[in-house]
Short mmCIF file of C-alpha atoms in Angstrom, two decimals:
data_model
loop_
_atom_site.label_atom_id
_atom_site.label_comp_id
_atom_site.label_asym_id
_atom_site.label_seq_id
_atom_site.Cartn_x
_atom_site.Cartn_y
_atom_site.Cartn_z
CA MET A 1 96.95 107.55 76.46
CA LYS A 2 96.60 103.77 76.88
CA VAL A 3 99.43 102.84 79.47
CA ILE A 4 100.63 98.98 79.11
CA ILE A 5 102.27 97.85 82.24
CA ILE A 6 104.86 95.36 81.07
CA ASP A 7 104.52 91.88 83.27
CA TYR A 8 108.32 89.84 82.82
CA GLY A 9 106.43 87.54 85.56
CA LEU A 10 107.96 89.62 88.71
CA SER A 11 106.11 92.24 89.97
CA ASN A 12 103.42 93.68 91.92
CA LEU A 13 102.00 94.69 88.62
CA LEU A 14 98.24 95.93 90.85
CA SER A 15 99.23 98.06 92.35
CA VAL A 16 100.82 99.73 88.85
CA LYS A 17 97.60 99.23 87.60
CA ARG A 18 95.39 101.04 90.13
CA ALA A 19 98.31 103.96 90.24
CA VAL A 20 97.38 105.04 86.85
CA GLU A 21 93.94 104.32 86.70
CA TYR A 22 93.72 106.44 90.21
CA CYS A 23 95.62 108.93 88.00
CA GLY A 24 92.98 109.33 85.79
CA PHE A 25 94.46 106.71 82.30
CA ASP A 26 93.31 102.95 80.87
CA ALA A 27 96.52 100.33 81.74
CA GLU A 28 97.08 97.46 80.50
CA ILE A 29 98.97 94.06 82.10
CA SER A 30 100.86 92.30 79.17
CA TYR A 31 103.91 90.27 78.48
CA ASP A 32 102.57 89.63 74.90
CA PRO A 33 104.93 91.38 72.06
CA GLU A 34 102.43 92.47 69.95
CA VAL A 35 100.60 94.73 72.42
CA ILE A 36 104.24 95.90 74.28
CA GLY A 37 105.34 96.93 70.31
CA ASN A 38 102.76 98.80 69.71
CA ALA A 39 102.40 100.62 72.41
CA GLU A 40 101.89 103.79 72.98
CA CYS A 41 104.05 104.38 76.87
CA LEU A 42 104.97 101.85 79.02
CA ILE A 43 105.79 101.76 82.70
CA LEU A 44 108.14 98.29 83.05
CA PRO A 45 107.54 97.79 87.25
CA GLY A 46 110.32 95.26 88.67
CA VAL A 47 111.05 93.96 92.32
CA GLY A 48 113.44 91.38 92.90
CA ALA A 49 117.27 89.94 91.19
CA PHE A 50 118.75 92.13 88.32
CA SER A 51 119.75 89.10 86.46
CA LYS A 52 116.72 87.10 86.22
CA GLY A 53 114.71 89.99 85.49
CA MET A 54 116.49 91.08 82.32
CA GLU A 55 116.15 86.99 81.59
CA GLN A 56 112.85 87.15 82.31
CA LEU A 57 112.99 90.16 79.25
CA LYS A 58 114.76 88.26 77.56
CA SER A 59 113.03 85.38 77.27
CA LEU A 60 110.14 86.76 75.82
CA GLY A 61 111.97 88.88 73.36
CA LEU A 62 111.12 91.82 75.09
CA ASP A 63 114.84 93.46 76.13
CA THR A 64 114.65 94.43 72.15
CA LEU A 65 110.37 96.38 72.53
CA ILE A 66 111.78 98.14 75.10
CA ARG A 67 115.07 99.47 72.62
CA GLU A 68 112.90 100.42 70.10
CA HIS A 69 110.54 101.66 72.50
CA VAL A 70 112.34 104.40 73.50
CA ASP A 71 114.33 104.88 70.93
CA ALA A 72 111.18 106.39 68.47
CA GLY A 73 110.96 108.58 71.65
CA LYS A 74 107.41 107.28 73.32
CA PRO A 75 107.18 107.40 77.14
CA PHE A 76 108.80 105.60 79.47
CA LEU A 77 108.89 104.67 82.94
CA GLY A 78 111.05 102.11 84.93
CA ILE A 79 111.19 102.16 88.60
CA CYS A 80 112.48 100.24 91.10
CA LEU A 81 114.25 96.99 89.54
CA GLY A 82 112.85 98.74 86.16
CA MET A 83 114.63 101.58 86.97
CA GLN A 84 117.82 99.35 87.16
CA MET A 85 117.36 97.40 84.57
CA MET A 86 117.72 100.95 82.09
CA PHE A 87 121.56 100.66 83.48
CA SER A 88 123.88 99.56 81.06
CA SER A 89 124.55 96.60 83.30
CA SER A 90 124.94 95.02 87.24
CA GLU A 91 126.94 94.04 89.12
CA GLU A 92 124.25 92.55 91.06
CA GLY A 93 125.67 88.33 91.75
CA GLY A 94 127.25 88.93 89.59
CA ILE A 95 128.37 91.48 86.21
CA HIS A 96 125.11 90.76 83.77
CA ALA A 97 124.18 93.31 81.01
CA GLY A 98 120.99 95.89 81.26
CA LEU A 99 118.91 97.69 78.64
CA ASP A 100 121.82 100.27 77.83
CA ILE A 101 119.14 103.05 78.26
CA ILE A 102 121.25 105.00 80.83
CA PRO A 103 125.00 104.72 80.94
CA GLY A 104 126.35 104.04 83.94
CA THR A 105 126.76 100.86 86.02
CA VAL A 106 123.92 99.07 89.39
CA GLU A 107 126.12 98.81 92.65
CA LYS A 108 125.23 97.71 95.83
CA ILE A 109 124.39 100.00 98.39
CA PRO A 110 127.73 99.50 101.25
CA ASP A 111 126.52 98.76 104.24
CA ILE A 112 127.77 101.80 106.02
CA THR A 113 127.99 105.05 106.39
CA THR A 114 129.79 107.98 106.03
CA ASP A 115 130.78 107.99 110.14
CA GLY A 116 132.38 104.23 109.61
CA GLU A 117 129.00 103.40 111.29
CA PRO A 118 126.71 100.72 110.44
CA LEU A 119 124.18 101.29 107.66
CA ARG A 120 120.98 98.68 107.29
CA VAL A 121 120.95 97.43 104.22
CA PRO A 122 117.57 96.91 102.37
CA HIS A 123 117.85 100.53 102.30
CA VAL A 124 113.29 100.69 103.45
CA SER A 125 112.85 104.25 104.12
CA TRP A 126 110.89 107.14 103.28
CA GLN A 127 112.82 109.05 101.73
CA LYS A 128 113.29 112.58 101.10
CA VAL A 129 114.05 113.54 97.76
CA SER A 130 115.54 116.98 96.55
CA PHE A 131 114.39 118.22 93.23
CA ASP A 132 116.59 121.15 93.56
CA ARG A 133 119.17 119.84 90.35
CA TYR A 134 115.99 120.63 88.38
CA PRO A 135 113.65 121.91 90.35
CA ASP A 136 111.57 123.24 86.99
CA HIS A 137 111.35 119.65 85.31
CA PRO A 138 107.66 119.07 85.17
CA LEU A 139 107.84 115.79 86.08
CA PHE A 140 107.84 118.13 89.56
CA SER A 141 105.08 119.69 89.10
CA GLY A 142 103.19 120.94 91.53
CA ILE A 143 104.98 118.32 94.19
CA GLU A 144 107.16 120.19 96.78
CA SER A 145 111.40 119.38 96.58
CA GLY A 146 112.10 117.22 99.40
CA SER A 147 108.11 114.93 98.92
CA GLU A 148 109.20 111.47 100.27
CA PHE A 149 108.13 108.64 98.22
CA TYR A 150 109.44 105.08 99.34
CA PHE A 151 112.62 103.58 98.94
CA VAL A 152 113.35 99.90 98.63
CA HIS A 153 116.47 98.05 97.57
CA SER A 154 119.45 96.88 97.36
CA TYR A 155 121.36 98.52 95.01
CA GLU A 156 122.11 101.66 93.25
CA GLY A 157 121.59 103.27 89.83
CA LYS A 158 125.14 105.18 89.44
CA PRO A 159 124.01 107.13 85.50
CA SER A 160 127.59 107.63 82.91
CA ASP A 161 126.12 111.61 82.45
CA THR A 162 125.63 113.48 85.85
CA LYS A 163 123.06 115.26 83.66
CA MET A 164 121.06 112.24 83.80
CA LEU A 165 120.73 112.23 87.44
CA LEU A 166 117.39 113.47 87.82
CA ALA A 167 117.03 113.79 92.14
CA SER A 168 118.28 112.05 94.70
CA CYS A 169 118.02 111.64 98.09
CA VAL A 170 120.87 110.82 101.15
CA TYR A 171 121.48 107.38 102.80
CA GLY A 172 124.00 106.80 105.02
CA GLY A 173 125.56 110.10 104.10
CA ARG A 174 125.25 108.95 100.48
CA ASP A 175 123.52 110.60 98.10
CA VAL A 176 121.38 107.95 96.66
CA THR A 177 120.07 108.37 92.76
CA ALA A 178 115.92 108.52 93.22
CA ILE A 179 115.55 109.80 88.74
CA VAL A 180 116.70 109.54 86.06
CA SER A 181 116.20 110.35 82.88
CA ASN A 182 117.87 109.97 79.65
CA ALA A 183 119.34 112.87 77.07
CA LYS A 184 115.79 112.37 75.03
CA GLY A 185 113.70 112.65 78.47
CA ASN A 186 110.98 110.10 77.47
CA ALA A 187 112.50 107.30 79.77
CA ILE A 188 112.58 108.06 83.66
CA GLY A 189 114.13 105.37 85.87
CA CYS A 190 112.45 105.82 90.01
CA GLN A 191 113.71 104.23 92.10
CA PHE A 192 110.97 104.60 94.24
CA HIS A 193 107.64 103.34 94.44
CA PRO A 194 105.48 106.29 93.13
CA GLU A 195 102.33 103.65 92.92
CA LYS A 196 103.38 102.89 97.36
CA SER A 197 104.18 106.81 97.74
CA GLY A 198 100.80 108.03 98.13
CA HIS A 199 99.55 110.94 96.85
CA ALA A 200 103.16 112.65 96.07
CA GLY A 201 103.90 109.01 94.55
CA LEU A 202 100.77 109.77 92.45
CA ALA A 203 101.03 113.26 91.74
CA LEU A 204 104.77 112.10 90.24
CA LEU A 205 103.15 109.99 88.12
CA LYS A 206 100.28 111.88 86.55
CA ASN A 207 102.78 114.34 85.86
CA PHE A 208 104.80 111.67 83.61
CA LEU A 209 101.56 110.29 82.35
CA THR A 210 100.00 113.68 81.75
CA ARG A 211 103.27 115.86 79.95
CA ASN A 212 103.31 112.71 77.47
CA THR A 213 99.74 113.24 76.16
CA ALA A 214 100.05 117.46 76.23
CA MET B 1 117.85 111.24 114.67
CA PRO B 2 116.80 108.36 114.29
CA LYS B 3 113.53 107.33 111.83
CA ILE B 4 110.66 105.41 111.92
CA ARG B 5 108.56 103.87 110.23
CA LEU B 6 104.47 103.46 111.71
CA ILE B 7 103.36 100.17 110.10
CA SER B 8 99.60 100.05 110.88
CA ARG B 9 98.81 96.29 111.83
CA LEU B 10 95.28 94.78 110.86
CA ASP B 11 94.38 91.35 112.32
CA VAL B 12 91.68 89.79 109.94
CA LYS B 13 89.40 86.79 111.07
CA ASP B 14 86.56 85.79 108.60
CA GLU B 15 86.82 89.22 106.44
CA ASN B 16 86.73 91.35 109.70
CA LEU B 17 89.75 93.27 112.12
CA VAL B 18 90.36 91.54 115.44
CA LYS B 19 92.29 92.51 118.06
CA GLY B 20 92.90 90.28 120.99
CA ILE B 21 95.41 90.30 123.78
CA GLN B 22 98.90 88.54 124.22
CA LEU B 23 97.70 86.84 120.72
CA GLU B 24 94.48 85.79 121.97
CA GLY B 25 90.97 86.15 122.76
CA LEU B 26 89.26 88.39 120.02
CA ARG B 27 87.31 91.56 119.93
CA LYS B 28 85.83 92.36 116.10
CA LEU B 29 85.93 95.73 115.04
CA GLY B 30 84.49 96.09 111.74
CA ASN B 31 86.22 96.20 108.13
CA PRO B 32 89.61 96.66 107.66
CA ASN B 33 89.56 97.81 103.82
CA LEU B 34 87.96 100.91 106.03
CA TYR B 35 90.89 100.56 108.99
CA ALA B 36 93.79 101.02 106.01
CA LYS B 37 91.57 103.38 103.92
CA ASP B 38 91.30 106.47 107.68
CA TYR B 39 94.50 105.32 108.69
CA TYR B 40 96.35 105.58 104.73
CA GLU B 41 94.67 109.12 104.52
CA ASP B 42 95.72 110.34 107.97
CA GLY B 43 99.38 109.80 106.98
CA ILE B 44 100.10 105.81 107.80
CA ASP B 45 103.41 104.49 106.43
CA GLU B 46 103.01 100.75 105.85
CA ILE B 47 99.35 98.56 106.39
CA LEU B 48 100.66 95.35 107.41
CA TYR B 49 97.42 91.86 107.28
CA LEU B 50 97.91 89.26 109.48
CA ASP B 51 94.96 85.95 109.06
CA ILE B 52 95.75 85.11 112.79
CA VAL B 53 93.71 81.56 112.26
CA ALA B 54 95.30 81.02 108.14
CA SER B 55 97.76 78.23 109.94
CA LEU B 56 95.95 77.02 112.22
CA TYR B 57 93.37 75.96 108.39
CA ASN B 58 96.37 75.79 106.38
CA ARG B 59 95.16 79.00 104.11
CA ASN B 60 95.40 82.55 103.95
CA ASN B 61 92.10 84.69 103.41
CA LEU B 62 93.55 88.14 102.22
CA SER B 63 94.01 87.51 98.75
CA ASP B 64 90.23 89.89 98.04
CA ILE B 65 91.42 92.24 100.82
CA VAL B 66 94.73 93.03 99.56
CA GLU B 67 92.41 93.81 96.05
CA ARG B 68 90.12 95.85 97.61
CA THR B 69 93.27 97.95 99.34
CA THR B 70 95.20 98.28 96.27
CA GLU B 71 91.93 100.51 94.96
CA ASN B 72 92.97 103.61 97.49
CA VAL B 73 95.34 103.34 99.86
CA PHE B 74 99.08 103.31 98.32
CA ILE B 75 101.36 103.04 100.29
CA PRO B 76 103.03 98.90 100.83
CA ILE B 77 101.10 96.53 101.50
CA THR B 78 103.08 93.31 103.58
CA VAL B 79 100.39 90.17 104.47
CA ALA B 80 101.35 87.35 106.90
CA GLY B 81 100.12 84.65 108.29
CA GLY B 82 99.59 80.82 106.49
CA ILE B 83 101.75 81.80 103.58
CA ARG B 84 103.96 78.30 103.07
CA SER B 85 104.86 78.25 100.17
CA LEU B 86 105.81 79.99 96.57
CA ASP B 87 102.41 79.47 95.81
CA ASN B 88 100.63 81.06 98.17
CA VAL B 89 103.58 84.32 97.47
CA HIS B 90 102.97 83.91 94.32
CA LYS B 91 99.59 84.38 94.99
CA ILE B 92 99.28 87.22 97.15
CA LEU B 93 102.06 89.38 95.13
CA GLN B 94 99.58 89.14 92.73
CA THR B 95 96.69 90.56 94.93
CA GLY B 96 98.52 93.73 95.14
CA ALA B 97 100.95 93.10 97.91
CA ASP B 98 104.47 93.90 98.29
CA LYS B 99 106.15 91.83 101.14
CA VAL B 100 104.73 88.49 102.95
CA ALA B 101 106.13 87.79 106.41
CA ILE B 102 106.09 84.27 107.31
CA ASN B 103 107.00 82.83 110.92
CA THR B 104 105.33 79.17 110.64
CA ALA B 105 107.16 77.94 107.37
CA ALA B 106 110.34 79.00 107.87
CA ILE B 107 110.39 77.40 111.53
CA LYS B 108 109.32 74.87 110.09
CA ARG B 109 110.82 74.49 107.28
CA PRO B 110 114.18 77.66 106.85
CA GLU B 111 115.24 77.05 103.52
CA ILE B 112 111.27 78.77 102.41
CA ILE B 113 113.62 82.34 103.53
CA THR B 114 116.14 81.74 101.19
CA GLU B 115 113.59 80.54 97.62
CA VAL B 116 110.89 83.63 98.67
CA ALA B 117 114.06 85.83 99.09
CA GLU B 118 115.52 84.52 95.07
CA ALA B 119 112.82 84.45 93.76
CA TYR B 120 110.96 88.23 95.03
CA GLY B 121 113.89 90.12 96.40
CA SER B 122 115.21 90.25 99.69
CA GLN B 123 112.72 93.26 100.32
CA CYS B 124 109.88 90.85 99.37
CA MET B 125 110.68 88.23 102.30
CA VAL B 126 110.02 89.56 106.07
CA LEU B 127 111.04 86.80 108.15
CA SER B 128 108.27 87.00 111.65
CA ILE B 129 109.27 86.12 114.87
CA GLU B 130 106.96 86.09 117.62
CA ALA B 131 108.90 85.67 121.15
CA LYS B 132 108.42 84.76 124.17
CA LYS B 133 110.34 85.29 127.46
CA THR B 134 111.42 82.53 128.88
CA PRO B 135 112.02 82.05 132.99
CA GLY B 136 115.17 81.76 132.25
CA GLY B 137 115.11 85.23 130.75
CA ASN B 138 116.18 84.50 127.36
CA TYR B 139 113.25 84.56 124.30
CA GLU B 140 111.69 81.69 123.05
CA CYS B 141 110.36 81.54 119.46
CA TYR B 142 105.86 80.92 119.09
CA TYR B 143 104.15 80.68 115.99
CA ASP B 144 100.83 79.68 114.80
CA ASN B 145 100.20 83.23 116.09
CA GLY B 146 101.65 82.86 119.50
CA ARG B 147 99.93 78.60 120.21
CA GLU B 148 103.42 76.25 119.97
CA HIS B 149 107.22 76.58 120.21
CA SER B 150 109.32 76.06 118.70
CA GLY B 151 112.75 75.51 121.09
CA PHE B 152 114.40 78.20 119.00
CA ASP B 153 115.98 81.11 120.83
CA ALA B 154 115.00 84.25 119.01
CA ILE B 155 118.25 86.33 118.46
CA GLU B 156 119.48 83.24 117.13
CA TRP B 157 117.13 82.31 114.50
CA ALA B 158 117.40 86.42 113.44
CA LYS B 159 121.22 86.83 113.12
CA ARG B 160 120.09 83.33 111.31
CA GLY B 161 116.80 84.08 109.22
CA GLU B 162 119.36 86.88 108.09
CA GLU B 163 121.94 85.15 106.33
CA LEU B 164 119.36 82.61 105.11
CA GLY B 165 118.38 86.59 103.06
CA ALA B 166 115.32 87.77 104.98
CA GLY B 167 114.91 90.95 104.02
CA GLU B 168 113.14 92.79 107.13
CA ILE B 169 112.13 90.07 110.28
CA LEU B 170 108.92 91.42 112.36
CA LEU B 171 109.40 90.75 115.64
CA THR B 172 106.45 90.31 117.52
CA SER B 173 106.70 90.54 121.84
CA VAL B 174 103.79 87.59 122.50
CA ASP B 175 104.22 89.02 126.51
CA ARG B 176 102.70 92.32 125.66
CA ASP B 177 100.68 92.45 122.69
CA GLY B 178 97.39 94.01 123.39
CA LEU B 179 98.03 94.74 126.81
CA MET B 180 98.87 98.96 125.83
CA ARG B 181 101.66 98.34 129.02
CA GLY B 182 104.09 99.95 126.56
CA MET B 183 107.03 96.92 124.35
CA ASP B 184 110.12 94.92 125.30
CA GLN B 185 112.64 97.06 124.65
CA ASP B 186 114.78 94.61 125.89
CA ILE B 187 114.18 92.21 123.26
CA ILE B 188 114.22 95.05 120.28
CA ARG B 189 117.23 96.48 121.26
CA GLN B 190 118.80 92.64 121.17
CA ILE B 191 117.70 92.37 118.10
CA CYS B 192 118.71 95.49 116.80
CA SER B 193 121.57 95.69 116.97
CA GLU B 194 122.83 91.78 115.83
CA VAL B 195 121.00 91.77 112.51
CA ARG B 196 121.74 94.94 109.38
CA ILE B 197 118.52 94.51 108.37
CA PRO B 198 115.45 96.24 109.18
CA VAL B 199 113.22 96.00 112.19
CA ILE B 200 109.71 96.75 112.12
CA CYS B 201 108.99 96.55 116.55
CA ALA B 202 104.99 95.29 117.58
CA GLY B 203 103.31 94.26 120.42
CA GLY B 204 102.83 97.35 123.54
CA ALA B 205 103.37 100.15 121.24
CA ASP B 206 101.05 102.46 123.09
CA SER B 207 102.29 105.29 123.49
CA ALA B 208 104.46 107.90 121.21
CA GLU B 209 106.82 107.93 123.96
CA GLU B 210 106.95 103.78 123.65
CA ILE B 211 107.90 104.08 120.05
CA ALA B 212 110.94 106.41 119.86
CA LYS B 213 112.24 103.95 123.08
CA ALA B 214 111.86 101.94 119.73
CA ALA B 215 114.06 104.05 117.13
CA PHE B 216 116.52 104.69 119.90
CA ASN B 217 117.28 101.35 120.17
CA GLY B 218 117.40 100.59 116.50
CA ALA B 219 113.60 99.50 115.30
CA SER B 220 113.40 100.64 111.80
CA ALA B 221 109.39 100.88 112.05
CA VAL B 222 106.83 100.17 114.41
CA ALA B 223 103.76 98.31 114.30
CA ILE B 224 100.51 99.85 115.93
CA GLY B 225 97.18 98.10 116.80
CA ALA B 226 95.70 98.05 119.90
CA LEU B 227 96.59 102.14 119.60
CA LEU B 228 95.06 102.98 116.68
CA HIS B 229 91.84 100.95 116.67
CA TYR B 230 90.80 101.80 119.96
CA LYS B 231 91.53 105.30 118.02
CA LYS B 232 94.13 106.20 121.96
CA LYS B 233 95.49 108.42 119.34
CA THR B 234 95.10 109.60 115.49
CA VAL B 235 98.31 108.82 113.05
CA HIS B 236 98.78 112.76 113.39
CA GLU B 237 98.94 113.05 116.80
CA LEU B 238 101.50 110.41 117.41
CA LYS B 239 103.93 111.56 114.30
CA GLU B 240 103.63 115.34 116.20
CA GLU B 241 104.40 113.90 118.74
CA LEU B 242 107.60 111.73 117.76
CA THR B 243 108.34 114.82 116.10
CA ALA B 244 109.06 116.31 120.11
CA LEU B 245 110.27 113.57 120.68
CA GLY B 246 113.38 113.97 118.30
CA VAL B 247 112.34 110.79 115.91
CA GLU B 248 111.64 111.54 112.35
CA VAL B 249 108.52 111.07 110.59
CA ARG B 250 107.29 110.98 107.06
CA ARG B 251 105.45 114.37 106.88
#
């Protein structure tokens, strides 16, 4: 299976490519609608602002292609901003529509803890992710629940159907969405960066990729 | 319980890892890629590459080193030194870096902070502050790797950087760099209490005790150079000791 990493001008794509290759799969970085439309597996990485990300996807005509890919049941992974763009909308810099793969909204992380203490935002941290909601999910195979992953974000996705919330971490006393999945299970979104999360991140990425080749 | 990230700070000059004292008097240590790989395997949380002569020559030479790093190191990479335009940022991110730390260019033209944050997100824009204590007890920002003084007050500049859109601050105490005589906890405490964004503290991290103090003073991360390079401690040992001191670290 060849993995197509979507290039829409906004992220560190080389690390994602290297991580996919490290897991034993071929990867190609592309913004070509032809390549993306015919892909077996898509990864949508991304950092930066939500509105700019969506704008770029639309201007390249990729938003529709991504939705078609997901509707066809083919594997899709969104990372960080790529995960946030899977939601219906975001409140970052005004309300902006997303890809609507995961019904729900993307909201600002409060800069105060549940105890009323000041909380640093952006949330930049290695955070323990609990797999307790779906301990037997194939995505978590061989990885200990509570393993740490690298998060860097100021906004977080809130799925309206909590069944779509696969895993979360805790920041400032609150649960923060870490992994989401659509109902079919072919589209996964990670708020953290699996390609930057050491061995645990690579294991999770490998589980995502191998699950879809079995 | 405070939590801290441990960052390996790798100062690079002409393809070589070097280490100085108070940012001067450099000693050549070897291939930075090998050091990065070793620290990654031993559990370091991030890598920070600094091209220490880049500002002098108006260029950053780290692209090849960063690109090689991404082959076998899967943690965040920050690049600093000589980054002065959006084009520079774009190029360095394409080689696999996640963040850029900017000092000189931000002092000369503060708007670059906002431009980078808007183009690549604030998480990508680290404001690097090289602070030296003045005889009056204040802290002044230096640039060109500690050679030139700006007249900027470090605390005011940190606050302004946050307002302009920086996502993190890299605070280096020039006075303590490379001396292995402890960190300047005073400036760490002051800046960490004045900003809400994460602060990475550097300069004088010579023991787990000093790193723990920085954590209790509000630091989100500590950048470590000499302590690791001269093999006084391994990353693993530091993490064990920090845990014993009541500081949470990635296991």
